[in-house]
PDB file of C-alpha atoms in Angstrom:
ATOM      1  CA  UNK I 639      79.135  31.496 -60.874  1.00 58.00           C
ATOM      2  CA  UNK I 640      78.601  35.015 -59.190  1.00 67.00           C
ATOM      3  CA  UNK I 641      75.978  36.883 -57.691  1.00 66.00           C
ATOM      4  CA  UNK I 642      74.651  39.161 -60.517  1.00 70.00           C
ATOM      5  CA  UNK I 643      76.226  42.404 -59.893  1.00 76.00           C
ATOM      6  CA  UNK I 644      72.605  44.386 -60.394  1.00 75.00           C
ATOM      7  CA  UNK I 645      71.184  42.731 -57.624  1.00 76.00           C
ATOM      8  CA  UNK I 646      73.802  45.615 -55.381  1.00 80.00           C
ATOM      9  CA  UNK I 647      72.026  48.869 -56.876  1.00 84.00           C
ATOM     10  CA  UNK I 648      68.804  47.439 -57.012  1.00 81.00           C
ATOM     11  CA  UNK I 649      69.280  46.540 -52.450  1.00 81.00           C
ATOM     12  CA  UNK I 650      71.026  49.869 -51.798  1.00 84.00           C
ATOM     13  CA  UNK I 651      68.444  51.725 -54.266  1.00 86.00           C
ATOM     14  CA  UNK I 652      65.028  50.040 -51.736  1.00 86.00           C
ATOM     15  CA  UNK I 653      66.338  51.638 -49.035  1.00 88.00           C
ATOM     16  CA  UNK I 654      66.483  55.227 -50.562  1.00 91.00           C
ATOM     17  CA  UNK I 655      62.712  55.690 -49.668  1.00 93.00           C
ATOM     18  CA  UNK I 656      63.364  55.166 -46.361  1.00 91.00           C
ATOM     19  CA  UNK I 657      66.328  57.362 -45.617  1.00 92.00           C
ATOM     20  CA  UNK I 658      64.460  59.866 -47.340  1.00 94.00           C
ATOM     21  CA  UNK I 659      61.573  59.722 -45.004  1.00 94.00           C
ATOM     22  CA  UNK I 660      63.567  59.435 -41.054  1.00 93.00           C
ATOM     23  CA  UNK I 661      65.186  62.523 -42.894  1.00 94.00           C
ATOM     24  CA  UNK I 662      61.536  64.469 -43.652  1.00 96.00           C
ATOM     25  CA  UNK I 663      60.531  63.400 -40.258  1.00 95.00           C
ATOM     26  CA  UNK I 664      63.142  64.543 -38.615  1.00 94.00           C
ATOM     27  CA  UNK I 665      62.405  67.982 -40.011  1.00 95.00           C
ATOM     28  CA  UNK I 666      58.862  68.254 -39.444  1.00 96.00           C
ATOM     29  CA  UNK I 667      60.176  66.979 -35.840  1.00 95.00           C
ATOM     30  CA  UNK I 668      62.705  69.946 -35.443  1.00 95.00           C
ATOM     31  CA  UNK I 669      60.136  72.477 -37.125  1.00 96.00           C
ATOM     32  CA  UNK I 670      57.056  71.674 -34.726  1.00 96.00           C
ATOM     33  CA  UNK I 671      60.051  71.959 -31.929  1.00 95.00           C
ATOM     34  CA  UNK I 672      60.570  75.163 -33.172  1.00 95.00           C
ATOM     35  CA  UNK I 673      57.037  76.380 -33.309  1.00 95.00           C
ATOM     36  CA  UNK I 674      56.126  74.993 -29.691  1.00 96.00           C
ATOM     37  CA  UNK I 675      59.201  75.914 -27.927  1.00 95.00           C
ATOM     38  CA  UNK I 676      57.618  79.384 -26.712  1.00 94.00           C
ATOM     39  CA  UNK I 677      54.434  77.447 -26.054  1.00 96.00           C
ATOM     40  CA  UNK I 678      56.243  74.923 -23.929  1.00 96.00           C
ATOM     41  CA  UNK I 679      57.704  77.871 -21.945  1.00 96.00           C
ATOM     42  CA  UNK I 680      54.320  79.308 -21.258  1.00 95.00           C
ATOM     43  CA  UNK I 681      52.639  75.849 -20.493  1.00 96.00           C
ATOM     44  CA  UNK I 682      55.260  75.234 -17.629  1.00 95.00           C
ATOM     45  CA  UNK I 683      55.376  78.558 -16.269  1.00 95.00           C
ATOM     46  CA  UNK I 684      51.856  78.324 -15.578  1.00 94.00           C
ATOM     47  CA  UNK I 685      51.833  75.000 -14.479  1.00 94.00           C
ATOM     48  CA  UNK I 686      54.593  75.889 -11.903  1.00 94.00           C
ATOM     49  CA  UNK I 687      52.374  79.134 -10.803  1.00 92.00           C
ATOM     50  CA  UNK I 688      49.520  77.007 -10.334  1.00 92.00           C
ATOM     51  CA  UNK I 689      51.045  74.199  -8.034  1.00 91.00           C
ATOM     52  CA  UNK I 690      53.477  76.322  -6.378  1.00 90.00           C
ATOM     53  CA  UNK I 691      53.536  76.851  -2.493  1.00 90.00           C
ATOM     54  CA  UNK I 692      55.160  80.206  -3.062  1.00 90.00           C
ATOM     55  CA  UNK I 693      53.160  81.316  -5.467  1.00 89.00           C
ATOM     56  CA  UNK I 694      49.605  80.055  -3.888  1.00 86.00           C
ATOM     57  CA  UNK I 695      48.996  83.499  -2.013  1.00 87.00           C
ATOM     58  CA  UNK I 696      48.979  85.529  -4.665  1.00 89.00           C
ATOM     59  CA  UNK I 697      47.181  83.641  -6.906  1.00 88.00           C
ATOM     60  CA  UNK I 698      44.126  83.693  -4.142  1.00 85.00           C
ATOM     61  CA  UNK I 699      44.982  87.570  -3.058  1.00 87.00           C
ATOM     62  CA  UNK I 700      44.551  88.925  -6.663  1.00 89.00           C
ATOM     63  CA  UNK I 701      42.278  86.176  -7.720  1.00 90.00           C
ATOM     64  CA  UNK I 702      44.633  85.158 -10.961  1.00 91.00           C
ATOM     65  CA  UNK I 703      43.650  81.387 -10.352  1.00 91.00           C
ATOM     66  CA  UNK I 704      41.660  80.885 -13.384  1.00 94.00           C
ATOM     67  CA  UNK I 705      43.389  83.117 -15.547  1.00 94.00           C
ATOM     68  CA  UNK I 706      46.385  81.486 -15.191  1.00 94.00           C
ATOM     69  CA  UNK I 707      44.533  77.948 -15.496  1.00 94.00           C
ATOM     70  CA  UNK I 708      42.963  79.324 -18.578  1.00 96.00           C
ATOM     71  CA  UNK I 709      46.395  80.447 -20.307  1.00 96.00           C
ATOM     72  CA  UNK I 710      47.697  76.936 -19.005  1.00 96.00           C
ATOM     73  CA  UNK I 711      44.715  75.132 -20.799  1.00 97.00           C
ATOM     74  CA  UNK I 712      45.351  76.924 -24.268  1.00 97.00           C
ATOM     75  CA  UNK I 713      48.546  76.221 -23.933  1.00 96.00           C
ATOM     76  CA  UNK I 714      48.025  72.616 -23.527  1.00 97.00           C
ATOM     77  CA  UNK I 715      45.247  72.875 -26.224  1.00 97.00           C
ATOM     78  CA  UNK I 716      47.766  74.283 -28.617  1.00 97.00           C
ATOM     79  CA  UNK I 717      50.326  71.761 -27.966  1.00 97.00           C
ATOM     80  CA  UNK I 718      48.147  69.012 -28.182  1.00 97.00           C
ATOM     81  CA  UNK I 719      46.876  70.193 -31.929  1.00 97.00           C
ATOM     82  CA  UNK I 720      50.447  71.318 -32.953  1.00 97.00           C
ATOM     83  CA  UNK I 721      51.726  67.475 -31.478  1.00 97.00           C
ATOM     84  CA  UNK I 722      48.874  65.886 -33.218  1.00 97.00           C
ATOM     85  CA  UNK I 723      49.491  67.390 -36.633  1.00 97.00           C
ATOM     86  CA  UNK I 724      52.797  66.671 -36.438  1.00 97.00           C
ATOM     87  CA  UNK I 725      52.566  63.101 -35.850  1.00 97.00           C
ATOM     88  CA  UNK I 726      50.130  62.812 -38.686  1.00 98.00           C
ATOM     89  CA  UNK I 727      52.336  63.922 -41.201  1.00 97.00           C
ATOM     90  CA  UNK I 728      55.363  62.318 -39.642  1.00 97.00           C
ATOM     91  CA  UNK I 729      53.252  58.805 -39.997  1.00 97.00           C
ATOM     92  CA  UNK I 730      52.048  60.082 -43.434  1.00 97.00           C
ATOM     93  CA  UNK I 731      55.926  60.430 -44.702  1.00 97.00           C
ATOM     94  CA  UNK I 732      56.431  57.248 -43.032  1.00 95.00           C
ATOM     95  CA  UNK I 733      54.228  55.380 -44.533  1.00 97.00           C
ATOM     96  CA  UNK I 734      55.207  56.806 -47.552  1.00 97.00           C
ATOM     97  CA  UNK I 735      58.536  55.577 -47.487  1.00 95.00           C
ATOM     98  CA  UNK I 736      57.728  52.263 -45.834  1.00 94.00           C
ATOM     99  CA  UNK I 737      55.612  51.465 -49.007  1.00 96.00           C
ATOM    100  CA  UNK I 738      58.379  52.974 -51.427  1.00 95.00           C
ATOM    101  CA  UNK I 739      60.502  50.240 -49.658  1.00 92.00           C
ATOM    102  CA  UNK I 740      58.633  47.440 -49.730  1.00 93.00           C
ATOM    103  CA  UNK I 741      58.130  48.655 -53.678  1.00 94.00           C
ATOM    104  CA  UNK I 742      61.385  48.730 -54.303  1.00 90.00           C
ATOM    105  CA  UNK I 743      62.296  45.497 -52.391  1.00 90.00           C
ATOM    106  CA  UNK I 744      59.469  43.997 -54.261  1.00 92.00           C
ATOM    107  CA  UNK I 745      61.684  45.131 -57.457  1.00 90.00           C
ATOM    108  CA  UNK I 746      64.928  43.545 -55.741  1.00 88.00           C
ATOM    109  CA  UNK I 747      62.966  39.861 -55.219  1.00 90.00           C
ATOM    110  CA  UNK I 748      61.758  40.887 -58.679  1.00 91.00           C
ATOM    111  CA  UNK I 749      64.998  40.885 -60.040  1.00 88.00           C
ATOM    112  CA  UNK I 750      65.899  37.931 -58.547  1.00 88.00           C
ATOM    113  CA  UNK I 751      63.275  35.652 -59.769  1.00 91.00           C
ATOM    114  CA  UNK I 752      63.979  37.038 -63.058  1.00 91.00           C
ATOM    115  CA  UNK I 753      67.290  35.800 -63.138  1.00 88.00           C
ATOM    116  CA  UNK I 754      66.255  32.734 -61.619  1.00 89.00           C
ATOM    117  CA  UNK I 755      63.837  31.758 -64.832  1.00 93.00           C
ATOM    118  CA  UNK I 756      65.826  32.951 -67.434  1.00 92.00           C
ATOM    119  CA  UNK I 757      69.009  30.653 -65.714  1.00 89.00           C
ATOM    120  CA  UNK I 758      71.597  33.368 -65.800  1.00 87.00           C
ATOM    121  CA  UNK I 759      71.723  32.234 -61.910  1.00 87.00           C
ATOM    122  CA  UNK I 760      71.410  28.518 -60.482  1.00 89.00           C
ATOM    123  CA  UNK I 761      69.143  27.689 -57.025  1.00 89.00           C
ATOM    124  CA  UNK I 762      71.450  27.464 -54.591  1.00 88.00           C
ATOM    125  CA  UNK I 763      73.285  30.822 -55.584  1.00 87.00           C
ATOM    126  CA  UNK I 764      69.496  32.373 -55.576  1.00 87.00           C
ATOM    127  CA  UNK I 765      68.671  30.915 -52.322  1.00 89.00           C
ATOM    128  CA  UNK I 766      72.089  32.510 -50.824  1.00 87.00           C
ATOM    129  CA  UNK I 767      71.653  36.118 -52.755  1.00 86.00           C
ATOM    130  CA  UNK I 768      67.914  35.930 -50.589  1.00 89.00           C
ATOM    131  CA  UNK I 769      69.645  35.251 -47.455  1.00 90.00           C
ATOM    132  CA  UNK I 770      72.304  38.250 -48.530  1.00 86.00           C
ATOM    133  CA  UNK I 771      69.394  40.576 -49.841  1.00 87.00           C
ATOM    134  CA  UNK I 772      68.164  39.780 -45.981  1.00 89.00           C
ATOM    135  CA  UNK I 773      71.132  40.683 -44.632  1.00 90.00           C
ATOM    136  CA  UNK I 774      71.756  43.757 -46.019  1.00 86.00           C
ATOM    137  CA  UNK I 775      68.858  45.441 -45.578  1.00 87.00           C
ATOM    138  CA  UNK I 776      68.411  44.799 -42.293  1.00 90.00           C
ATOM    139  CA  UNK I 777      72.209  46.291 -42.004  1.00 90.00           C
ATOM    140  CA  UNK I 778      71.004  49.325 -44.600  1.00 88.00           C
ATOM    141  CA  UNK I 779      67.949  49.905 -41.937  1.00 89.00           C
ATOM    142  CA  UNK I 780      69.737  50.085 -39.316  1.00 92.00           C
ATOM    143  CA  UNK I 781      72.511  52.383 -40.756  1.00 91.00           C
ATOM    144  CA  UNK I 782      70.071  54.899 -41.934  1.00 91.00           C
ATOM    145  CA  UNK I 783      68.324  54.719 -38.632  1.00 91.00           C
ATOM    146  CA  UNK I 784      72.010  55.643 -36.868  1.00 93.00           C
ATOM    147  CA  UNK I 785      72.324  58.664 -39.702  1.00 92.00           C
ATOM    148  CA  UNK I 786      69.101  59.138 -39.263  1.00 91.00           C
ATOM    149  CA  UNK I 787      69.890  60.151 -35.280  1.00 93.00           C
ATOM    150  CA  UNK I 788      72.843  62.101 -36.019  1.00 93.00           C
ATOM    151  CA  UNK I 789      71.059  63.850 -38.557  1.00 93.00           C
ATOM    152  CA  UNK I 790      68.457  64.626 -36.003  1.00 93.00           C
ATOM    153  CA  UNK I 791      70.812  66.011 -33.200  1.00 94.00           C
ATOM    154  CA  UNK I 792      72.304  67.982 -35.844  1.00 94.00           C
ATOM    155  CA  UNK I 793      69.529  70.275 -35.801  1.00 94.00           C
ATOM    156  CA  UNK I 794      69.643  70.842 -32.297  1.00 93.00           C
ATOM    157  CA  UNK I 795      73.780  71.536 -32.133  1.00 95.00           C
ATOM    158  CA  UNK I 796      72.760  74.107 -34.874  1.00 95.00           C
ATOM    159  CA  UNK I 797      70.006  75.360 -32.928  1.00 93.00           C
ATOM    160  CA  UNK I 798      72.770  75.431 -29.573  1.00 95.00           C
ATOM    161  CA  UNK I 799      75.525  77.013 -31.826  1.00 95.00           C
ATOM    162  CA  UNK I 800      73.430  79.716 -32.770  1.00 94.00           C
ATOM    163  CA  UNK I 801      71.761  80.912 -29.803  1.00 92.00           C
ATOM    164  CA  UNK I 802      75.466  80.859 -28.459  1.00 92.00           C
ATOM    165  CA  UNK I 803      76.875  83.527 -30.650  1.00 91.00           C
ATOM    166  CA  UNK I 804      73.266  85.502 -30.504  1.00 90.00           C
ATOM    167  CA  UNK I 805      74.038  85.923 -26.887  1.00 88.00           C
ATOM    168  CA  UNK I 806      77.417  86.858 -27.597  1.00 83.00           C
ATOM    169  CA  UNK I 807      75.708  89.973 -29.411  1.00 83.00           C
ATOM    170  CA  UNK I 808      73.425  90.417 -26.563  1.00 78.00           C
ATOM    171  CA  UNK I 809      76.189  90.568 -23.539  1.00 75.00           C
ATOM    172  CA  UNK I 810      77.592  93.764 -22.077  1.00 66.00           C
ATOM    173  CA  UNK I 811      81.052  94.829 -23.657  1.00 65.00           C
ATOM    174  CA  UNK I 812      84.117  93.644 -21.378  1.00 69.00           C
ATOM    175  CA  UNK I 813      85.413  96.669 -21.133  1.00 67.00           C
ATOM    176  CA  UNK I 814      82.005  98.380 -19.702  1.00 66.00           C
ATOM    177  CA  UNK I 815      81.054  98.852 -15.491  1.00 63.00           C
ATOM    178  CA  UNK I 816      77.646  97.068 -14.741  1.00 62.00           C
ATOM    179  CA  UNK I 817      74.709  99.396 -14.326  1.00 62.00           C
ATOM    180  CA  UNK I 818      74.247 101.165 -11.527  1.00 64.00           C
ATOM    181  CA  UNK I 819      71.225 102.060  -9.454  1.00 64.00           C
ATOM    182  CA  UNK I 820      70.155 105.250  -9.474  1.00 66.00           C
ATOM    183  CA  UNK I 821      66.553 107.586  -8.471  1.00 65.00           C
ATOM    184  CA  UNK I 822      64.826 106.488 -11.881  1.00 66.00           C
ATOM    185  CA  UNK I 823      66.093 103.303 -12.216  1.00 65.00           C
ATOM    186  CA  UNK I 824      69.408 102.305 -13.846  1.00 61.00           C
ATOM    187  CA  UNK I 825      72.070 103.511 -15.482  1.00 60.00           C
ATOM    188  CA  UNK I 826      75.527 102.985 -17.466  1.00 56.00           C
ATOM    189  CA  UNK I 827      78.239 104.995 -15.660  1.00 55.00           C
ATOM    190  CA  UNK I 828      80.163 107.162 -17.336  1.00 56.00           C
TER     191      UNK I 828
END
């Protein structure tokens, strides 16, 4: 005697909830990343004016102190909110697909007991399709949490790839002089 060949689909088929949420949250990772990046920028930039030797005497000459600790606070306020929604709905999807899991491994055991009382499977074959139901989730887990992280960094070589050939746009021509400095400013030669 086998193990039943349903008991396969009905393993791989538990884990689908929670592929699909490490994939959502990996989104609404990348897309609060997105939004904050800017805000990030400002935050440090302020920060570094702040503590800065270099920058200390001109903060006191042209008294910029608390403006600058007032764009650094909204800055910090904003990334605070912006980190806090995020992890709400990155728990929410999580949760989400942690109890689609544990529904559909519910289903698996389900499946197995069901086979068990109607005797289309003996004990000891039960007891070792358990220990394999085990075994294979754990391995399914930790596969989707490996895709999961390549999925993830995916976003990011996107994000790289793209602001590469944006700057490409943004560079001066090859065959073009440097600008030179003239009475108003500067200029292309010709």
């Amino acid at each position: 005697m086998s193990l039943n060949p349903w008991l396969v689909p009905v393993t791989l088929l538990a884990m689908l909830p929670a592929a699909w949420a490490a994939a959502k949250a990996a989104r609404l990772g990348y897309a609060s990343f997105l939004r904050m990046v800017a805000t990030q920028r400002r935050q440090a930039i302020a920060g570094r004016l702040l503590t800065g030797r270099d920058t200390a005497a001109e903060l006191r000459a042209f008294t910029l102190a608390e403006t600058v600790l007032a764009d650094y606070r909204t800055a910090s306020a904003a990334l605070a909110a912006e980190s806090t929604t995020t992890e709400l709905r990155t728990t929410a999807v999580h949760l989400m697909g942690r109890a689609l899991t544990g529904i559909g491994t519910g289903a698996a055991y389900a499946a197995l007991g069901l086979l068990l009382y109607t005797g289309q499977m003996p004990l000891a074959l039960a007891g070792a399709a358990v220990l394999a139901m085990r075994t294979s989730s754990a391995a399914l887990s930790a596969g989707v949490h490996t895709v999961n992280q390549f999925y993830e960094s995916s976003f990011y070589v996107a994000l790289y790839e793209k602001l590469r050939l944006e700057c490409r746009t943004r560079t001066r021509p090859q065959d073009r002089a440097a600008p030179l400095r003239t009475r108003s400013g500067f200029g292309w030669p010709r």
